[in-house]
Amino acid sequence: MSPLFSLFLLHIIVSAAGAQLRPHYYSESCPEAEAEVRHVMKKALIREPRSLASVMRFQFHDCFVNGCDASLLLDDTPTMLGEKLALANINSLRSYEVVDEVKEALEKVCPGIVSCADIIIMASKDAVALTGGPDWEVKLGRLDSLSASQEASDNVMPSPRANASFLIDLFGKFNLSVKDLVALSGSHSIGQARCFSIMFRLYNQSGTGRPDPVFDPKFREKLNKLCPLNVDQNVTGDLDATPVVFDNQYFKDLVAGRGFLNSDQTLFTFPETRAFVQLFSRDQHEFFKAFVEGMIKMGDLQVEQQGEVRRNCRVVNSRHPVTPRTCL
């Protein structure tokens, strides 16, 4: 990573401690906010269960790039390459229309009040709770960014080929611990991923021309059928054995050599992360507790920059009052 990027990470960490986020931020200005978000997420669950897993991932992909500011949601413009087509997001992130639906509902009851950045935080929490995971109180009060950066996303977001050592270093730069890393990786308890992300594991791990030796043989056979060499690499497979239920099955699968992504399975093979995988595979309560702590810490990531409350999460307001972020 470049020295400039390292300075940016220091800036985002320092700013996180000062941003004035708090629970019940909209209790007076938009008391219906959290209920409206939950209502739309329930409808999305009925319509397409997989969409909740997609929305939940928005928090990670947004907050790690310039803080939690909904820059992820901005469409490209003639003068700005946004983050939707960044390497970690293109053909991977989906269900942006669910956020659009939430925003539309909120604009009807509280126009110009609830930020898209806060919608991501609330919707991510609801995605977990509505699929069987923990529920928690979220801190709110973020502003939406005035721009986005594909380059910034490409410089930060990890590849599905990443190993635990790289991930530990990356998360550490955001003041997230090894325990946070493993717990937050449990977001893969729900959802699917593309064959594209595992072809190297199946057929050429580390340039050997052979599959990853840590695969459970029966699981590898299943994946070979799902993702043969001539497959359309946009075909998807389940990230764990219970892909629509948020539980600790993901960690049980890692212990058994049934992790889908290299970045998942490496958490069990790497000594520094293995103990947490084993703990969470045995104790779902401990996983849920650690996951909530990690999501709250990740949600605190902020940078000092001008912002606004967008009326459409995909575009900046055409005429907007520019509001500086307030720090303690």
Short mmCIF file of C-alpha atoms in Angstrom, two decimals:
data_model
loop_
_atom_site.label_atom_id
_atom_site.label_comp_id
_atom_site.label_asym_id
_atom_site.label_seq_id
_atom_site.Cartn_x
_atom_site.Cartn_y
_atom_site.Cartn_z
CA MET A 1 0.00 0.00 0.00
CA SER A 2 1.20 3.48 -0.83
CA PRO A 3 2.29 5.96 1.88
CA LEU A 4 -0.58 8.22 0.77
CA PHE A 5 -3.08 5.43 1.35
CA SER A 6 -1.55 4.71 4.76
CA LEU A 7 -2.05 8.37 5.71
CA PHE A 8 -5.67 8.13 4.57
CA LEU A 9 -6.21 5.10 6.80
CA LEU A 10 -4.78 6.99 9.77
CA HIS A 11 -7.15 9.86 8.99
CA ILE A 12 -10.22 7.63 8.80
CA ILE A 13 -9.35 5.95 12.11
CA VAL A 14 -8.74 9.21 13.96
CA SER A 15 -11.98 10.68 12.61
CA ALA A 16 -13.96 7.64 13.71
CA ALA A 17 -13.43 8.51 17.34
CA GLY A 18 -14.86 12.00 16.97
CA ALA A 19 -17.91 11.66 14.74
CA GLN A 20 -21.10 12.44 16.65
CA LEU A 21 -23.10 9.32 15.93
CA ARG A 22 -25.74 8.23 18.41
CA PRO A 23 -28.71 5.91 18.81
CA HIS A 24 -32.20 7.34 18.22
CA TYR A 25 -30.73 10.13 16.08
CA TYR A 26 -34.03 10.49 14.18
CA SER A 27 -36.33 10.14 17.21
CA GLU A 28 -37.64 13.68 16.74
CA SER A 29 -36.94 14.51 13.08
CA CYS A 30 -38.17 11.18 11.66
CA PRO A 31 -39.41 8.81 14.38
CA GLU A 32 -40.69 6.33 11.76
CA ALA A 33 -37.26 5.90 10.15
CA GLU A 34 -36.14 2.56 11.56
CA ALA A 35 -39.61 1.03 11.27
CA GLU A 36 -39.83 2.08 7.62
CA VAL A 37 -36.48 0.50 6.85
CA ARG A 38 -37.49 -2.75 8.57
CA HIS A 39 -40.79 -2.81 6.65
CA VAL A 40 -39.09 -2.53 3.27
CA MET A 41 -36.48 -5.15 4.22
CA LYS A 42 -39.25 -7.57 5.18
CA LYS A 43 -40.81 -7.11 1.76
CA ALA A 44 -37.43 -7.68 0.11
CA LEU A 45 -36.98 -10.92 2.09
CA ILE A 46 -40.32 -12.23 0.82
CA ARG A 47 -39.61 -11.15 -2.74
CA GLU A 48 -36.03 -12.47 -2.96
CA PRO A 49 -34.32 -13.86 0.16
CA ARG A 50 -30.85 -13.54 -1.39
CA SER A 51 -31.26 -9.77 -1.63
CA LEU A 52 -30.82 -9.38 2.12
CA ALA A 53 -27.35 -10.92 1.99
CA SER A 54 -26.48 -8.51 -0.80
CA VAL A 55 -27.69 -5.47 1.15
CA MET A 56 -25.87 -6.58 4.30
CA ARG A 57 -22.55 -6.51 2.43
CA PHE A 58 -23.03 -2.86 1.50
CA GLN A 59 -21.84 -1.78 4.95
CA PHE A 60 -18.43 -3.40 4.53
CA HIS A 61 -17.98 -2.23 0.93
CA ASP A 62 -19.06 1.30 1.81
CA CYS A 63 -17.40 1.87 5.19
CA PHE A 64 -13.94 0.64 4.18
CA VAL A 65 -13.80 3.20 1.34
CA ASN A 66 -13.73 6.79 2.65
CA GLY A 67 -15.81 5.85 5.69
CA CYS A 68 -19.54 5.13 5.97
CA ASP A 69 -20.82 7.80 3.59
CA ALA A 70 -22.89 5.97 0.94
CA SER A 71 -20.29 6.75 -1.73
CA LEU A 72 -20.83 3.14 -2.82
CA LEU A 73 -24.36 3.98 -3.99
CA LEU A 74 -23.45 6.80 -6.40
CA ASP A 75 -23.81 6.03 -10.10
CA ASP A 76 -21.03 6.99 -12.50
CA THR A 77 -21.20 10.40 -14.13
CA PRO A 78 -19.29 11.87 -17.11
CA THR A 79 -16.81 13.35 -14.65
CA MET A 80 -16.71 10.66 -11.93
CA LEU A 81 -15.99 6.94 -11.91
CA GLY A 82 -17.89 5.63 -8.91
CA GLU A 83 -17.43 2.47 -6.87
CA LYS A 84 -20.09 0.19 -8.34
CA LEU A 85 -17.73 -0.98 -11.10
CA ALA A 86 -14.71 -1.35 -8.82
CA LEU A 87 -13.01 -4.75 -8.89
CA ALA A 88 -14.57 -5.97 -5.64
CA ASN A 89 -18.06 -4.77 -6.59
CA ILE A 90 -18.67 -5.32 -10.31
CA ASN A 91 -20.75 -8.45 -10.98
CA SER A 92 -20.70 -9.04 -7.23
CA LEU A 93 -22.71 -6.43 -5.34
CA ARG A 94 -26.38 -6.31 -6.25
CA SER A 95 -29.82 -5.33 -4.90
CA TYR A 96 -29.16 -1.59 -5.01
CA GLU A 97 -32.87 -1.28 -5.82
CA VAL A 98 -33.71 -2.34 -2.25
CA VAL A 99 -31.94 0.77 -0.93
CA ASP A 100 -33.77 2.81 -3.56
CA GLU A 101 -37.05 1.43 -2.23
CA VAL A 102 -36.11 2.28 1.35
CA LYS A 103 -35.12 5.80 0.37
CA GLU A 104 -38.35 6.33 -1.55
CA ALA A 105 -40.39 5.24 1.48
CA LEU A 106 -38.45 7.54 3.81
CA GLU A 107 -38.73 10.53 1.47
CA LYS A 108 -42.51 10.17 1.62
CA VAL A 109 -42.67 10.37 5.42
CA CYS A 110 -39.57 12.50 6.19
CA PRO A 111 -38.30 14.25 3.05
CA GLY A 112 -34.66 15.27 3.13
CA ILE A 113 -34.00 13.93 6.63
CA VAL A 114 -32.53 10.40 6.59
CA SER A 115 -29.17 9.93 4.88
CA CYS A 116 -28.39 7.09 2.50
CA ALA A 117 -25.33 6.31 4.65
CA ASP A 118 -27.61 5.68 7.63
CA ILE A 119 -29.94 3.61 5.45
CA ILE A 120 -27.04 1.25 4.69
CA ILE A 121 -26.34 0.84 8.42
CA MET A 122 -30.00 0.23 9.31
CA ALA A 123 -30.66 -2.08 6.37
CA SER A 124 -27.53 -4.14 7.04
CA LYS A 125 -28.64 -4.69 10.61
CA ASP A 126 -32.15 -5.63 9.51
CA ALA A 127 -30.78 -8.09 6.93
CA VAL A 128 -29.04 -9.95 9.75
CA ALA A 129 -31.96 -9.84 12.18
CA LEU A 130 -34.57 -10.91 9.62
CA THR A 131 -32.60 -13.99 8.60
CA GLY A 132 -32.19 -15.35 12.12
CA GLY A 133 -29.19 -13.40 13.38
CA PRO A 134 -28.82 -10.91 16.21
CA ASP A 135 -30.53 -7.52 16.41
CA TRP A 136 -28.88 -4.44 17.87
CA GLU A 137 -29.17 -0.72 18.38
CA VAL A 138 -27.44 1.27 15.65
CA LYS A 139 -25.76 4.65 15.91
CA LEU A 140 -26.94 7.14 13.30
CA GLY A 141 -26.26 10.69 12.12
CA ARG A 142 -24.05 10.21 9.06
CA LEU A 143 -23.99 12.43 5.99
CA ASP A 144 -23.80 11.30 2.39
CA SER A 145 -20.68 11.98 0.38
CA LEU A 146 -20.57 14.37 -2.56
CA SER A 147 -18.43 12.04 -4.67
CA ALA A 148 -17.16 8.47 -5.02
CA SER A 149 -13.93 6.91 -6.21
CA GLN A 150 -13.45 3.66 -8.08
CA GLU A 151 -9.72 3.98 -7.53
CA ALA A 152 -10.17 4.29 -3.76
CA SER A 153 -12.25 1.12 -3.70
CA ASP A 154 -9.74 -0.78 -5.83
CA ASN A 155 -6.96 0.31 -3.46
CA VAL A 156 -8.77 -0.97 -0.35
CA MET A 157 -11.18 -3.82 -0.94
CA PRO A 158 -9.70 -7.33 -0.68
CA SER A 159 -9.88 -10.05 -3.30
CA PRO A 160 -11.62 -13.40 -2.65
CA ARG A 161 -8.12 -14.84 -3.12
CA ALA A 162 -6.80 -12.92 -0.09
CA ASN A 163 -5.26 -14.91 2.74
CA ALA A 164 -5.70 -14.41 6.47
CA SER A 165 -2.37 -12.63 6.91
CA PHE A 166 -3.34 -9.96 4.37
CA LEU A 167 -6.81 -9.59 5.90
CA ILE A 168 -5.44 -9.23 9.43
CA ASP A 169 -3.16 -6.44 8.24
CA LEU A 170 -5.98 -4.70 6.32
CA PHE A 171 -8.50 -4.84 9.15
CA GLY A 172 -5.85 -3.72 11.63
CA LYS A 173 -5.39 -0.51 9.66
CA PHE A 174 -9.03 0.28 10.49
CA ASN A 175 -8.54 -0.54 14.18
CA LEU A 176 -10.42 -3.81 13.75
CA SER A 177 -8.99 -6.78 15.63
CA VAL A 178 -8.38 -10.36 14.54
CA LYS A 179 -11.56 -11.30 16.40
CA ASP A 180 -13.45 -8.58 14.52
CA LEU A 181 -12.11 -9.91 11.22
CA VAL A 182 -13.24 -13.48 11.88
CA ALA A 183 -16.61 -12.44 13.28
CA LEU A 184 -17.35 -10.04 10.40
CA SER A 185 -16.35 -12.73 7.90
CA GLY A 186 -19.35 -14.56 9.33
CA SER A 187 -21.46 -12.25 7.18
CA HIS A 188 -20.90 -15.04 4.64
CA SER A 189 -23.33 -17.07 6.73
CA ILE A 190 -25.92 -15.95 4.16
CA GLY A 191 -25.72 -15.45 0.44
CA GLN A 192 -23.87 -16.77 -2.58
CA ALA A 193 -20.72 -16.10 -4.59
CA ARG A 194 -19.70 -16.65 -8.21
CA CYS A 195 -17.72 -19.52 -9.67
CA PHE A 196 -15.32 -16.82 -10.88
CA SER A 197 -14.15 -16.41 -7.28
CA ILE A 198 -13.12 -20.03 -6.79
CA MET A 199 -11.86 -21.30 -10.16
CA PHE A 200 -8.24 -20.92 -9.07
CA ARG A 201 -8.95 -22.88 -5.86
CA LEU A 202 -10.51 -25.70 -7.82
CA TYR A 203 -7.98 -26.00 -10.64
CA ASN A 204 -4.80 -24.01 -10.01
CA GLN A 205 -4.26 -23.15 -6.35
CA SER A 206 -1.06 -21.12 -5.93
CA GLY A 207 -0.09 -21.89 -9.55
CA THR A 208 0.24 -25.62 -8.88
CA GLY A 209 -2.26 -26.76 -11.49
CA ARG A 210 -4.01 -28.63 -8.71
CA PRO A 211 -6.94 -27.91 -6.35
CA ASP A 212 -6.56 -26.45 -2.89
CA PRO A 213 -5.53 -29.45 -0.74
CA VAL A 214 -7.60 -28.29 2.24
CA PHE A 215 -10.90 -28.91 0.41
CA ASP A 216 -13.08 -31.64 1.88
CA PRO A 217 -13.05 -34.18 -1.01
CA LYS A 218 -16.83 -34.52 -1.26
CA PHE A 219 -17.27 -30.75 -1.14
CA ARG A 220 -14.66 -30.28 -3.86
CA GLU A 221 -16.49 -32.85 -6.00
CA LYS A 222 -19.71 -30.87 -5.53
CA LEU A 223 -17.98 -27.65 -6.56
CA ASN A 224 -16.38 -29.32 -9.59
CA LYS A 225 -19.88 -30.13 -10.82
CA LEU A 226 -21.13 -26.61 -10.08
CA CYS A 227 -18.08 -24.89 -11.57
CA PRO A 228 -16.45 -27.02 -14.30
CA LEU A 229 -13.66 -25.45 -16.34
CA ASN A 230 -16.05 -24.44 -19.13
CA VAL A 231 -18.67 -22.94 -16.79
CA ASP A 232 -20.24 -19.51 -17.11
CA GLN A 233 -18.28 -18.01 -14.25
CA ASN A 234 -21.27 -15.92 -13.15
CA VAL A 235 -22.96 -19.11 -11.92
CA THR A 236 -23.32 -18.85 -8.14
CA GLY A 237 -22.88 -21.25 -5.24
CA ASP A 238 -23.92 -21.07 -1.60
CA LEU A 239 -21.40 -19.57 0.81
CA ASP A 240 -22.36 -22.08 3.50
CA ALA A 241 -24.78 -24.97 3.99
CA THR A 242 -27.59 -22.70 5.28
CA PRO A 243 -27.40 -19.75 2.85
CA VAL A 244 -30.68 -18.05 3.83
CA VAL A 245 -30.23 -18.42 7.60
CA PHE A 246 -27.80 -16.28 9.58
CA ASP A 247 -26.18 -18.75 11.99
CA ASN A 248 -22.79 -20.24 12.81
CA GLN A 249 -22.93 -22.95 10.12
CA TYR A 250 -20.37 -20.94 8.13
CA PHE A 251 -17.75 -21.61 10.82
CA LYS A 252 -18.68 -25.28 11.08
CA ASP A 253 -18.14 -25.55 7.35
CA LEU A 254 -14.69 -23.93 7.61
CA VAL A 255 -13.65 -26.44 10.27
CA ALA A 256 -14.79 -29.24 7.96
CA GLY A 257 -12.90 -27.89 4.92
CA ARG A 258 -16.07 -26.72 3.20
CA GLY A 259 -15.32 -23.00 2.88
CA PHE A 260 -16.36 -21.61 -0.52
CA LEU A 261 -13.92 -18.71 -0.84
CA ASN A 262 -10.19 -18.85 -0.26
CA SER A 263 -10.50 -15.76 1.95
CA ASP A 264 -12.94 -17.75 4.12
CA GLN A 265 -11.14 -21.09 4.35
CA THR A 266 -7.83 -19.40 5.12
CA LEU A 267 -9.31 -18.23 8.44
CA PHE A 268 -9.23 -21.84 9.64
CA THR A 269 -5.87 -22.81 8.15
CA PHE A 270 -4.07 -19.74 9.54
CA PRO A 271 -3.00 -20.17 13.21
CA GLU A 272 -3.82 -16.62 14.32
CA THR A 273 -7.45 -16.84 13.23
CA ARG A 274 -8.15 -20.55 13.73
CA ALA A 275 -9.05 -20.34 17.42
CA PHE A 276 -11.83 -17.82 16.74
CA VAL A 277 -13.22 -19.99 13.92
CA GLN A 278 -13.30 -22.94 16.30
CA LEU A 279 -14.92 -20.87 19.06
CA PHE A 280 -17.65 -19.51 16.81
CA SER A 281 -18.29 -22.96 15.31
CA ARG A 282 -19.04 -24.26 18.82
CA ASP A 283 -20.81 -21.24 20.30
CA GLN A 284 -23.29 -19.31 18.18
CA HIS A 285 -23.95 -16.84 21.01
CA GLU A 286 -20.27 -15.85 21.06
CA PHE A 287 -20.32 -15.40 17.30
CA PHE A 288 -23.42 -13.21 17.42
CA LYS A 289 -21.95 -11.09 20.21
CA ALA A 290 -18.64 -10.59 18.38
CA PHE A 291 -20.41 -9.90 15.08
CA VAL A 292 -22.49 -7.10 16.59
CA GLU A 293 -19.40 -5.55 18.19
CA GLY A 294 -17.58 -5.66 14.85
CA MET A 295 -20.49 -4.14 12.91
CA ILE A 296 -20.77 -1.26 15.37
CA LYS A 297 -17.03 -0.58 15.18
CA MET A 298 -17.08 -0.72 11.39
CA GLY A 299 -20.08 1.62 11.34
CA ASP A 300 -18.06 4.20 13.27
CA LEU A 301 -15.55 4.64 10.42
CA GLN A 302 -15.78 8.25 9.24
CA VAL A 303 -13.68 10.89 7.55
CA GLU A 304 -13.99 14.64 7.96
CA GLN A 305 -15.52 15.82 4.72
CA GLN A 306 -18.43 17.87 3.47
CA GLY A 307 -21.68 16.03 3.00
CA GLU A 308 -25.40 16.19 2.49
CA VAL A 309 -28.58 14.17 2.83
CA ARG A 310 -29.24 12.91 -0.70
CA ARG A 311 -32.82 12.75 -1.94
CA ASN A 312 -31.82 10.01 -4.36
CA CYS A 313 -29.08 7.69 -3.16
CA ARG A 314 -27.69 7.27 -6.69
CA VAL A 315 -26.93 10.95 -7.34
CA VAL A 316 -25.85 14.00 -5.38
CA ASN A 317 -28.46 16.70 -4.94
CA SER A 318 -28.50 19.19 -7.80
CA ARG A 319 -28.70 22.08 -5.37
CA HIS A 320 -27.65 21.16 -1.90
CA PRO A 321 -26.75 22.86 1.34
CA VAL A 322 -23.22 21.65 1.99
CA THR A 323 -22.85 20.52 5.57
CA PRO A 324 -19.49 19.84 7.24
CA ARG A 325 -19.20 16.76 9.40
CA THR A 326 -19.17 17.71 13.06
CA CYS A 327 -16.52 16.30 15.34
CA LEU A 328 -16.21 16.47 19.10
#
